[in-house]
Amino acid sequence: MMGPTANVPCNGCTACCRNQPVLLFPEHGDDPKRLSRHYAVGPALVLEEAENGDCVYLEEGGCSVYEYRPVMCRAFDCRKHYLSFTRAERRRLVRDGASSEAVFDAGRSRLHTLGDGE
C-alpha cells in the first residue's frame, strides 16, 4: 500500500530534500531494502544525509529514487506545511532546526496554486 501523494508544482525545487530528516514508513509502502541508506533511531528508520544536510538520494537532476521515494516525500506539501503554522511557530521551527526557512519560502511562493478546498 502506497500512502497519499501530494500534487505540488515543484518545478525543480528541492528545498524539502535539504536539511530535514526523512523517516521511512514500511507499513505505508516504503521499502527499506530499496532505500538501503538509512539508520535506526529507536524503532524509526531515517534516511542518511549527505555532509551538507541534503538527502543522500538527492542528485544534480533531482531525486535518484523518485519512482520509489518514501511516503513522507510523496505526501509532503510545502504549501500546507506553511499554512499549518503561525509566523511565530515557523520562526521557532526554523530556529530549532525542525524545519527549513527555504521550505517555508517555497510553500508561501506556491500558495496561489492550491485549489479550492485544499
PDB file of N, CA and C in Angstrom, residues 26-102:
ATOM      1  N   PRO A  26       7.575   1.644   6.483  1.00  0.00           N
ATOM      2  CA  PRO A  26       7.337   0.396   5.754  1.00  0.00           C
ATOM      3  C   PRO A  26       5.866  -0.013   5.740  1.00  0.00           C
ATOM      4  N   GLU A  27       5.143   0.311   6.816  1.00  0.00           N
ATOM      5  CA  GLU A  27       3.734  -0.043   6.885  1.00  0.00           C
ATOM      6  C   GLU A  27       2.881   0.716   5.859  1.00  0.00           C
ATOM      7  N   HIS A  28       3.454   1.749   5.258  1.00  0.00           N
ATOM      8  CA  HIS A  28       2.759   2.526   4.220  1.00  0.00           C
ATOM      9  C   HIS A  28       3.419   2.371   2.855  1.00  0.00           C
ATOM     10  N   GLY A  29       4.279   1.368   2.719  1.00  0.00           N
ATOM     11  CA  GLY A  29       4.834   1.058   1.409  1.00  0.00           C
ATOM     12  C   GLY A  29       6.299   1.380   1.201  1.00  0.00           C
ATOM     13  N   ASP A  30       6.948   2.053   2.136  1.00  0.00           N
ATOM     14  CA  ASP A  30       8.380   2.312   1.970  1.00  0.00           C
ATOM     15  C   ASP A  30       9.137   0.987   2.038  1.00  0.00           C
ATOM     16  N   ASP A  31      10.111   0.839   1.166  1.00  0.00           N
ATOM     17  CA  ASP A  31      10.881  -0.406   1.088  1.00  0.00           C
ATOM     18  C   ASP A  31      12.303  -0.161   1.580  1.00  0.00           C
ATOM     19  N   PRO A  32      12.583  -0.503   2.839  1.00  0.00           N
ATOM     20  CA  PRO A  32      13.923  -0.274   3.382  1.00  0.00           C
ATOM     21  C   PRO A  32      15.031  -0.986   2.606  1.00  0.00           C
ATOM     22  N   LYS A  33      14.703  -2.045   1.867  1.00  0.00           N
ATOM     23  CA  LYS A  33      15.725  -2.722   1.064  1.00  0.00           C
ATOM     24  C   LYS A  33      16.098  -1.871  -0.146  1.00  0.00           C
ATOM     25  N   ARG A  34      15.126  -1.237  -0.765  1.00  0.00           N
ATOM     26  CA  ARG A  34      15.403  -0.343  -1.904  1.00  0.00           C
ATOM     27  C   ARG A  34      16.037   0.960  -1.437  1.00  0.00           C
ATOM     28  N   LEU A  35      15.601   1.434  -0.284  1.00  0.00           N
ATOM     29  CA  LEU A  35      16.115   2.673   0.302  1.00  0.00           C
ATOM     30  C   LEU A  35      17.091   2.284   1.411  1.00  0.00           C
ATOM     31  N   SER A  36      18.157   1.625   1.008  1.00  0.00           N
ATOM     32  CA  SER A  36      19.062   0.973   1.966  1.00  0.00           C
ATOM     33  C   SER A  36      19.948   1.939   2.739  1.00  0.00           C
ATOM     34  N   ARG A  37      20.020   3.175   2.307  1.00  0.00           N
ATOM     35  CA  ARG A  37      20.892   4.130   3.005  1.00  0.00           C
ATOM     36  C   ARG A  37      20.100   4.816   4.110  1.00  0.00           C
ATOM     37  N   HIS A  38      19.865   4.069   5.181  1.00  0.00           N
ATOM     38  CA  HIS A  38      19.118   4.569   6.322  1.00  0.00           C
ATOM     39  C   HIS A  38      19.726   4.015   7.606  1.00  0.00           C
ATOM     40  N   TYR A  39      19.273   4.554   8.708  1.00  0.00           N
ATOM     41  CA  TYR A  39      19.726   4.086  10.009  1.00  0.00           C
ATOM     42  C   TYR A  39      18.534   4.117  10.965  1.00  0.00           C
ATOM     43  N   ALA A  40      18.662   3.400  12.059  1.00  0.00           N
ATOM     44  CA  ALA A  40      17.588   3.321  13.047  1.00  0.00           C
ATOM     45  C   ALA A  40      17.809   4.337  14.159  1.00  0.00           C
ATOM     46  N   VAL A  41      16.713   4.953  14.548  1.00  0.00           N
ATOM     47  CA  VAL A  41      16.675   5.802  15.736  1.00  0.00           C
ATOM     48  C   VAL A  41      15.530   5.233  16.567  1.00  0.00           C
ATOM     49  N   GLY A  42      15.883   4.376  17.521  1.00  0.00           N
ATOM     50  CA  GLY A  42      14.849   3.628  18.228  1.00  0.00           C
ATOM     51  C   GLY A  42      14.132   2.751  17.204  1.00  0.00           C
ATOM     52  N   PRO A  43      12.804   2.766  17.201  1.00  0.00           N
ATOM     53  CA  PRO A  43      12.067   1.947  16.242  1.00  0.00           C
ATOM     54  C   PRO A  43      11.948   2.587  14.856  1.00  0.00           C
ATOM     55  N   ALA A  44      12.343   3.854  14.727  1.00  0.00           N
ATOM     56  CA  ALA A  44      12.195   4.579  13.456  1.00  0.00           C
ATOM     57  C   ALA A  44      13.394   4.361  12.543  1.00  0.00           C
ATOM     58  N   LEU A  45      13.125   4.367  11.234  1.00  0.00           N
ATOM     59  CA  LEU A  45      14.183   4.340  10.222  1.00  0.00           C
ATOM     60  C   LEU A  45      14.256   5.722   9.586  1.00  0.00           C
ATOM     61  N   VAL A  46      15.474   6.248   9.477  1.00  0.00           N
ATOM     62  CA  VAL A  46      15.695   7.591   8.959  1.00  0.00           C
ATOM     63  C   VAL A  46      16.701   7.511   7.820  1.00  0.00           C
ATOM     64  N   LEU A  47      16.406   8.186   6.699  1.00  0.00           N
ATOM     65  CA  LEU A  47      17.362   8.203   5.589  1.00  0.00           C
ATOM     66  C   LEU A  47      18.620   8.943   6.000  1.00  0.00           C
ATOM     67  N   GLU A  48      19.736   8.479   5.497  1.00  0.00           N
ATOM     68  CA  GLU A  48      21.005   9.162   5.726  1.00  0.00           C
ATOM     69  C   GLU A  48      20.964  10.532   5.061  1.00  0.00           C
ATOM     70  N   GLU A  49      21.832  11.403   5.514  1.00  0.00           N
ATOM     71  CA  GLU A  49      22.002  12.715   4.905  1.00  0.00           C
ATOM     72  C   GLU A  49      23.431  12.846   4.415  1.00  0.00           C
ATOM     73  N   ALA A  50      23.606  13.598   3.349  1.00  0.00           N
ATOM     74  CA  ALA A  50      24.948  13.919   2.873  1.00  0.00           C
ATOM     75  C   ALA A  50      25.590  14.880   3.876  1.00  0.00           C
ATOM     76  N   GLU A  51      26.878  15.109   3.737  1.00  0.00           N
ATOM     77  CA  GLU A  51      27.586  16.000   4.664  1.00  0.00           C
ATOM     78  C   GLU A  51      26.961  17.386   4.738  1.00  0.00           C
ATOM     79  N   ASN A  52      26.380  17.863   3.631  1.00  0.00           N
ATOM     80  CA  ASN A  52      25.790  19.200   3.606  1.00  0.00           C
ATOM     81  C   ASN A  52      24.349  19.219   4.107  1.00  0.00           C
ATOM     82  N   GLY A  53      23.821  18.079   4.544  1.00  0.00           N
ATOM     83  CA  GLY A  53      22.466  18.015   5.077  1.00  0.00           C
ATOM     84  C   GLY A  53      21.409  17.611   4.068  1.00  0.00           C
ATOM     85  N   ASP A  54      21.788  17.490   2.791  1.00  0.00           N
ATOM     86  CA  ASP A  54      20.835  17.062   1.767  1.00  0.00           C
ATOM     87  C   ASP A  54      20.505  15.588   1.949  1.00  0.00           C
ATOM     88  N   CYS A  55      19.347  15.191   1.452  1.00  0.00           N
ATOM     89  CA  CYS A  55      19.005  13.776   1.424  1.00  0.00           C
ATOM     90  C   CYS A  55      20.079  13.055   0.620  1.00  0.00           C
ATOM     91  N   VAL A  56      20.458  11.892   1.083  1.00  0.00           N
ATOM     92  CA  VAL A  56      21.512  11.118   0.427  1.00  0.00           C
ATOM     93  C   VAL A  56      21.110  10.726  -0.999  1.00  0.00           C
ATOM     94  N   TYR A  57      19.820  10.729  -1.304  1.00  0.00           N
ATOM     95  CA  TYR A  57      19.358  10.362  -2.641  1.00  0.00           C
ATOM     96  C   TYR A  57      19.158  11.568  -3.566  1.00  0.00           C
ATOM     97  N   LEU A  58      19.451  12.764  -3.100  1.00  0.00           N
ATOM     98  CA  LEU A  58      19.329  13.947  -3.941  1.00  0.00           C
ATOM     99  C   LEU A  58      20.568  14.088  -4.805  1.00  0.00           C
ATOM    100  N   GLU A  59      20.355  14.145  -6.115  1.00  0.00           N
ATOM    101  CA  GLU A  59      21.449  14.310  -7.068  1.00  0.00           C
ATOM    102  C   GLU A  59      21.229  15.585  -7.871  1.00  0.00           C
ATOM    103  N   GLU A  60      22.148  15.887  -8.744  1.00  0.00           N
ATOM    104  CA  GLU A  60      22.092  17.105  -9.563  1.00  0.00           C
ATOM    105  C   GLU A  60      20.739  17.271 -10.260  1.00  0.00           C
ATOM    106  N   GLY A  61      20.200  16.210 -10.843  1.00  0.00           N
ATOM    107  CA  GLY A  61      18.940  16.304 -11.580  1.00  0.00           C
ATOM    108  C   GLY A  61      17.699  16.076 -10.745  1.00  0.00           C
ATOM    109  N   GLY A  62      17.835  15.908  -9.445  1.00  0.00           N
ATOM    110  CA  GLY A  62      16.693  15.671  -8.575  1.00  0.00           C
ATOM    111  C   GLY A  62      16.843  14.379  -7.794  1.00  0.00           C
ATOM    112  N   CYS A  63      15.733  13.783  -7.462  1.00  0.00           N
ATOM    113  CA  CYS A  63      15.707  12.588  -6.628  1.00  0.00           C
ATOM    114  C   CYS A  63      16.110  11.363  -7.434  1.00  0.00           C
ATOM    115  N   SER A  64      17.117  10.655  -6.959  1.00  0.00           N
ATOM    116  CA  SER A  64      17.598   9.469  -7.677  1.00  0.00           C
ATOM    117  C   SER A  64      16.719   8.245  -7.418  1.00  0.00           C
ATOM    118  N   VAL A  65      15.801   8.332  -6.470  1.00  0.00           N
ATOM    119  CA  VAL A  65      14.891   7.220  -6.173  1.00  0.00           C
ATOM    120  C   VAL A  65      13.432   7.668  -6.326  1.00  0.00           C
ATOM    121  N   TYR A  66      13.197   8.614  -7.205  1.00  0.00           N
ATOM    122  CA  TYR A  66      11.879   9.245  -7.330  1.00  0.00           C
ATOM    123  C   TYR A  66      10.747   8.232  -7.482  1.00  0.00           C
ATOM    124  N   GLU A  67      10.937   7.206  -8.284  1.00  0.00           N
ATOM    125  CA  GLU A  67       9.872   6.232  -8.527  1.00  0.00           C
ATOM    126  C   GLU A  67       9.457   5.491  -7.263  1.00  0.00           C
ATOM    127  N   TYR A  68      10.359   5.343  -6.318  1.00  0.00           N
ATOM    128  CA  TYR A  68      10.018   4.673  -5.064  1.00  0.00           C
ATOM    129  C   TYR A  68      10.458   5.503  -3.861  1.00  0.00           C
ATOM    130  N   ARG A  69      10.331   6.815  -4.009  1.00  0.00           N
ATOM    131  CA  ARG A  69      10.673   7.720  -2.907  1.00  0.00           C
ATOM    132  C   ARG A  69       9.772   7.434  -1.700  1.00  0.00           C
ATOM    133  N   PRO A  70      10.249   7.772  -0.517  1.00  0.00           N
ATOM    134  CA  PRO A  70       9.484   7.494   0.696  1.00  0.00           C
ATOM    135  C   PRO A  70       8.119   8.173   0.699  1.00  0.00           C
ATOM    136  N   VAL A  71       7.188   7.564   1.410  1.00  0.00           N
ATOM    137  CA  VAL A  71       5.838   8.108   1.510  1.00  0.00           C
ATOM    138  C   VAL A  71       5.876   9.519   2.106  1.00  0.00           C
ATOM    139  N   MET A  72       6.807   9.773   2.999  1.00  0.00           N
ATOM    140  CA  MET A  72       6.927  11.107   3.576  1.00  0.00           C
ATOM    141  C   MET A  72       7.195  12.145   2.476  1.00  0.00           C
ATOM    142  N   CYS A  73       7.993  11.771   1.497  1.00  0.00           N
ATOM    143  CA  CYS A  73       8.297  12.669   0.379  1.00  0.00           C
ATOM    144  C   CYS A  73       7.101  12.783  -0.563  1.00  0.00           C
ATOM    145  N   ARG A  74       6.429  11.674  -0.801  1.00  0.00           N
ATOM    146  CA  ARG A  74       5.247  11.669  -1.671  1.00  0.00           C
ATOM    147  C   ARG A  74       4.140  12.555  -1.123  1.00  0.00           C
ATOM    148  N   ALA A  75       3.959  12.527   0.190  1.00  0.00           N
ATOM    149  CA  ALA A  75       2.825  13.203   0.821  1.00  0.00           C
ATOM    150  C   ALA A  75       3.125  14.650   1.211  1.00  0.00           C
ATOM    151  N   PHE A  76       4.386  15.039   1.244  1.00  0.00           N
ATOM    152  CA  PHE A  76       4.730  16.375   1.740  1.00  0.00           C
ATOM    153  C   PHE A  76       4.237  17.458   0.794  1.00  0.00           C
ATOM    154  N   ASP A  77       3.576  18.442   1.357  1.00  0.00           N
ATOM    155  CA  ASP A  77       3.077  19.590   0.604  1.00  0.00           C
ATOM    156  C   ASP A  77       3.562  20.847   1.312  1.00  0.00           C
ATOM    157  N   CYS A  78       4.548  21.510   0.732  1.00  0.00           N
ATOM    158  CA  CYS A  78       5.150  22.687   1.368  1.00  0.00           C
ATOM    159  C   CYS A  78       4.124  23.796   1.598  1.00  0.00           C
ATOM    160  N   ARG A  79       3.112  23.867   0.737  1.00  0.00           N
ATOM    161  CA  ARG A  79       2.076  24.899   0.881  1.00  0.00           C
ATOM    162  C   ARG A  79       1.269  24.665   2.152  1.00  0.00           C
ATOM    163  N   LYS A  80       0.863  23.424   2.365  1.00  0.00           N
ATOM    164  CA  LYS A  80       0.076  23.096   3.555  1.00  0.00           C
ATOM    165  C   LYS A  80       0.944  23.149   4.808  1.00  0.00           C
ATOM    166  N   HIS A  81       2.200  22.805   4.651  1.00  0.00           N
ATOM    167  CA  HIS A  81       3.159  22.917   5.757  1.00  0.00           C
ATOM    168  C   HIS A  81       3.244  24.380   6.196  1.00  0.00           C
ATOM    169  N   TYR A  82       3.362  25.273   5.238  1.00  0.00           N
ATOM    170  CA  TYR A  82       3.425  26.711   5.534  1.00  0.00           C
ATOM    171  C   TYR A  82       2.158  27.169   6.264  1.00  0.00           C
ATOM    172  N   LEU A  83       1.012  26.768   5.747  1.00  0.00           N
ATOM    173  CA  LEU A  83      -0.258  27.217   6.306  1.00  0.00           C
ATOM    174  C   LEU A  83      -0.572  26.630   7.674  1.00  0.00           C
ATOM    175  N   SER A  84       0.065  25.532   8.032  1.00  0.00           N
ATOM    176  CA  SER A  84      -0.273  24.857   9.285  1.00  0.00           C
ATOM    177  C   SER A  84       0.381  25.490  10.510  1.00  0.00           C
ATOM    178  N   PHE A  85       1.210  26.506  10.307  1.00  0.00           N
ATOM    179  CA  PHE A  85       1.887  27.151  11.428  1.00  0.00           C
ATOM    180  C   PHE A  85       1.709  28.660  11.383  1.00  0.00           C
ATOM    181  N   THR A  86       1.687  29.274  12.553  1.00  0.00           N
ATOM    182  CA  THR A  86       1.678  30.735  12.629  1.00  0.00           C
ATOM    183  C   THR A  86       3.085  31.244  12.309  1.00  0.00           C
ATOM    184  N   ARG A  87       3.207  32.517  12.100  1.00  0.00           N
ATOM    185  CA  ARG A  87       4.522  33.116  11.827  1.00  0.00           C
ATOM    186  C   ARG A  87       5.491  32.820  12.972  1.00  0.00           C
ATOM    187  N   ALA A  88       5.024  32.979  14.205  1.00  0.00           N
ATOM    188  CA  ALA A  88       5.890  32.711  15.366  1.00  0.00           C
ATOM    189  C   ALA A  88       6.304  31.245  15.412  1.00  0.00           C
ATOM    190  N   GLU A  89       5.381  30.347  15.105  1.00  0.00           N
ATOM    191  CA  GLU A  89       5.710  28.919  15.103  1.00  0.00           C
ATOM    192  C   GLU A  89       6.718  28.598  14.004  1.00  0.00           C
ATOM    193  N   ARG A  90       6.539  29.198  12.818  1.00  0.00           N
ATOM    194  CA  ARG A  90       7.502  28.964  11.729  1.00  0.00           C
ATOM    195  C   ARG A  90       8.888  29.438  12.133  1.00  0.00           C
ATOM    196  N   ARG A  91       8.975  30.603  12.735  1.00  0.00           N
ATOM    197  CA  ARG A  91      10.276  31.125  13.181  1.00  0.00           C
ATOM    198  C   ARG A  91      10.916  30.185  14.198  1.00  0.00           C
ATOM    199  N   ARG A  92      10.111  29.684  15.142  1.00  0.00           N
ATOM    200  CA  ARG A  92      10.641  28.777  16.166  1.00  0.00           C
ATOM    201  C   ARG A  92      11.118  27.466  15.539  1.00  0.00           C
ATOM    202  N   LEU A  93      10.359  26.920  14.606  1.00  0.00           N
ATOM    203  CA  LEU A  93      10.748  25.673  13.949  1.00  0.00           C
ATOM    204  C   LEU A  93      12.064  25.837  13.182  1.00  0.00           C
ATOM    205  N   VAL A  94      12.228  26.967  12.518  1.00  0.00           N
ATOM    206  CA  VAL A  94      13.477  27.230  11.796  1.00  0.00           C
ATOM    207  C   VAL A  94      14.619  27.395  12.794  1.00  0.00           C
ATOM    208  N   ARG A  95      14.399  28.174  13.823  1.00  0.00           N
ATOM    209  CA  ARG A  95      15.436  28.403  14.841  1.00  0.00           C
ATOM    210  C   ARG A  95      15.875  27.096  15.488  1.00  0.00           C
ATOM    211  N   ASP A  96      14.907  26.211  15.743  1.00  0.00           N
ATOM    212  CA  ASP A  96      15.208  24.939  16.413  1.00  0.00           C
ATOM    213  C   ASP A  96      15.702  23.860  15.456  1.00  0.00           C
ATOM    214  N   GLY A  97      15.755  24.161  14.158  1.00  0.00           N
ATOM    215  CA  GLY A  97      16.232  23.191  13.175  1.00  0.00           C
ATOM    216  C   GLY A  97      15.215  22.120  12.828  1.00  0.00           C
ATOM    217  N   ALA A  98      13.956  22.317  13.219  1.00  0.00           N
ATOM    218  CA  ALA A  98      12.911  21.326  12.950  1.00  0.00           C
ATOM    219  C   ALA A  98      12.293  21.492  11.575  1.00  0.00           C
ATOM    220  N   SER A  99      12.520  22.627  10.951  1.00  0.00           N
ATOM    221  CA  SER A  99      12.067  22.864   9.584  1.00  0.00           C
ATOM    222  C   SER A  99      13.028  23.861   8.962  1.00  0.00           C
ATOM    223  N   SER A 100      12.854  24.058   7.687  1.00  0.00           N
ATOM    224  CA  SER A 100      13.769  24.900   6.941  1.00  0.00           C
ATOM    225  C   SER A 100      13.065  26.168   6.461  1.00  0.00           C
ATOM    226  N   GLU A 101      13.752  27.276   6.560  1.00  0.00           N
ATOM    227  CA  GLU A 101      13.199  28.527   6.039  1.00  0.00           C
ATOM    228  C   GLU A 101      12.948  28.420   4.539  1.00  0.00           C
ATOM    229  N   ALA A 102      13.823  27.694   3.838  1.00  0.00           N
ATOM    230  CA  ALA A 102      13.651  27.515   2.392  1.00  0.00           C
ATOM    231  C   ALA A 102      12.354  26.772   2.071  1.00  0.00           C
TER     232      ALA A 102
END
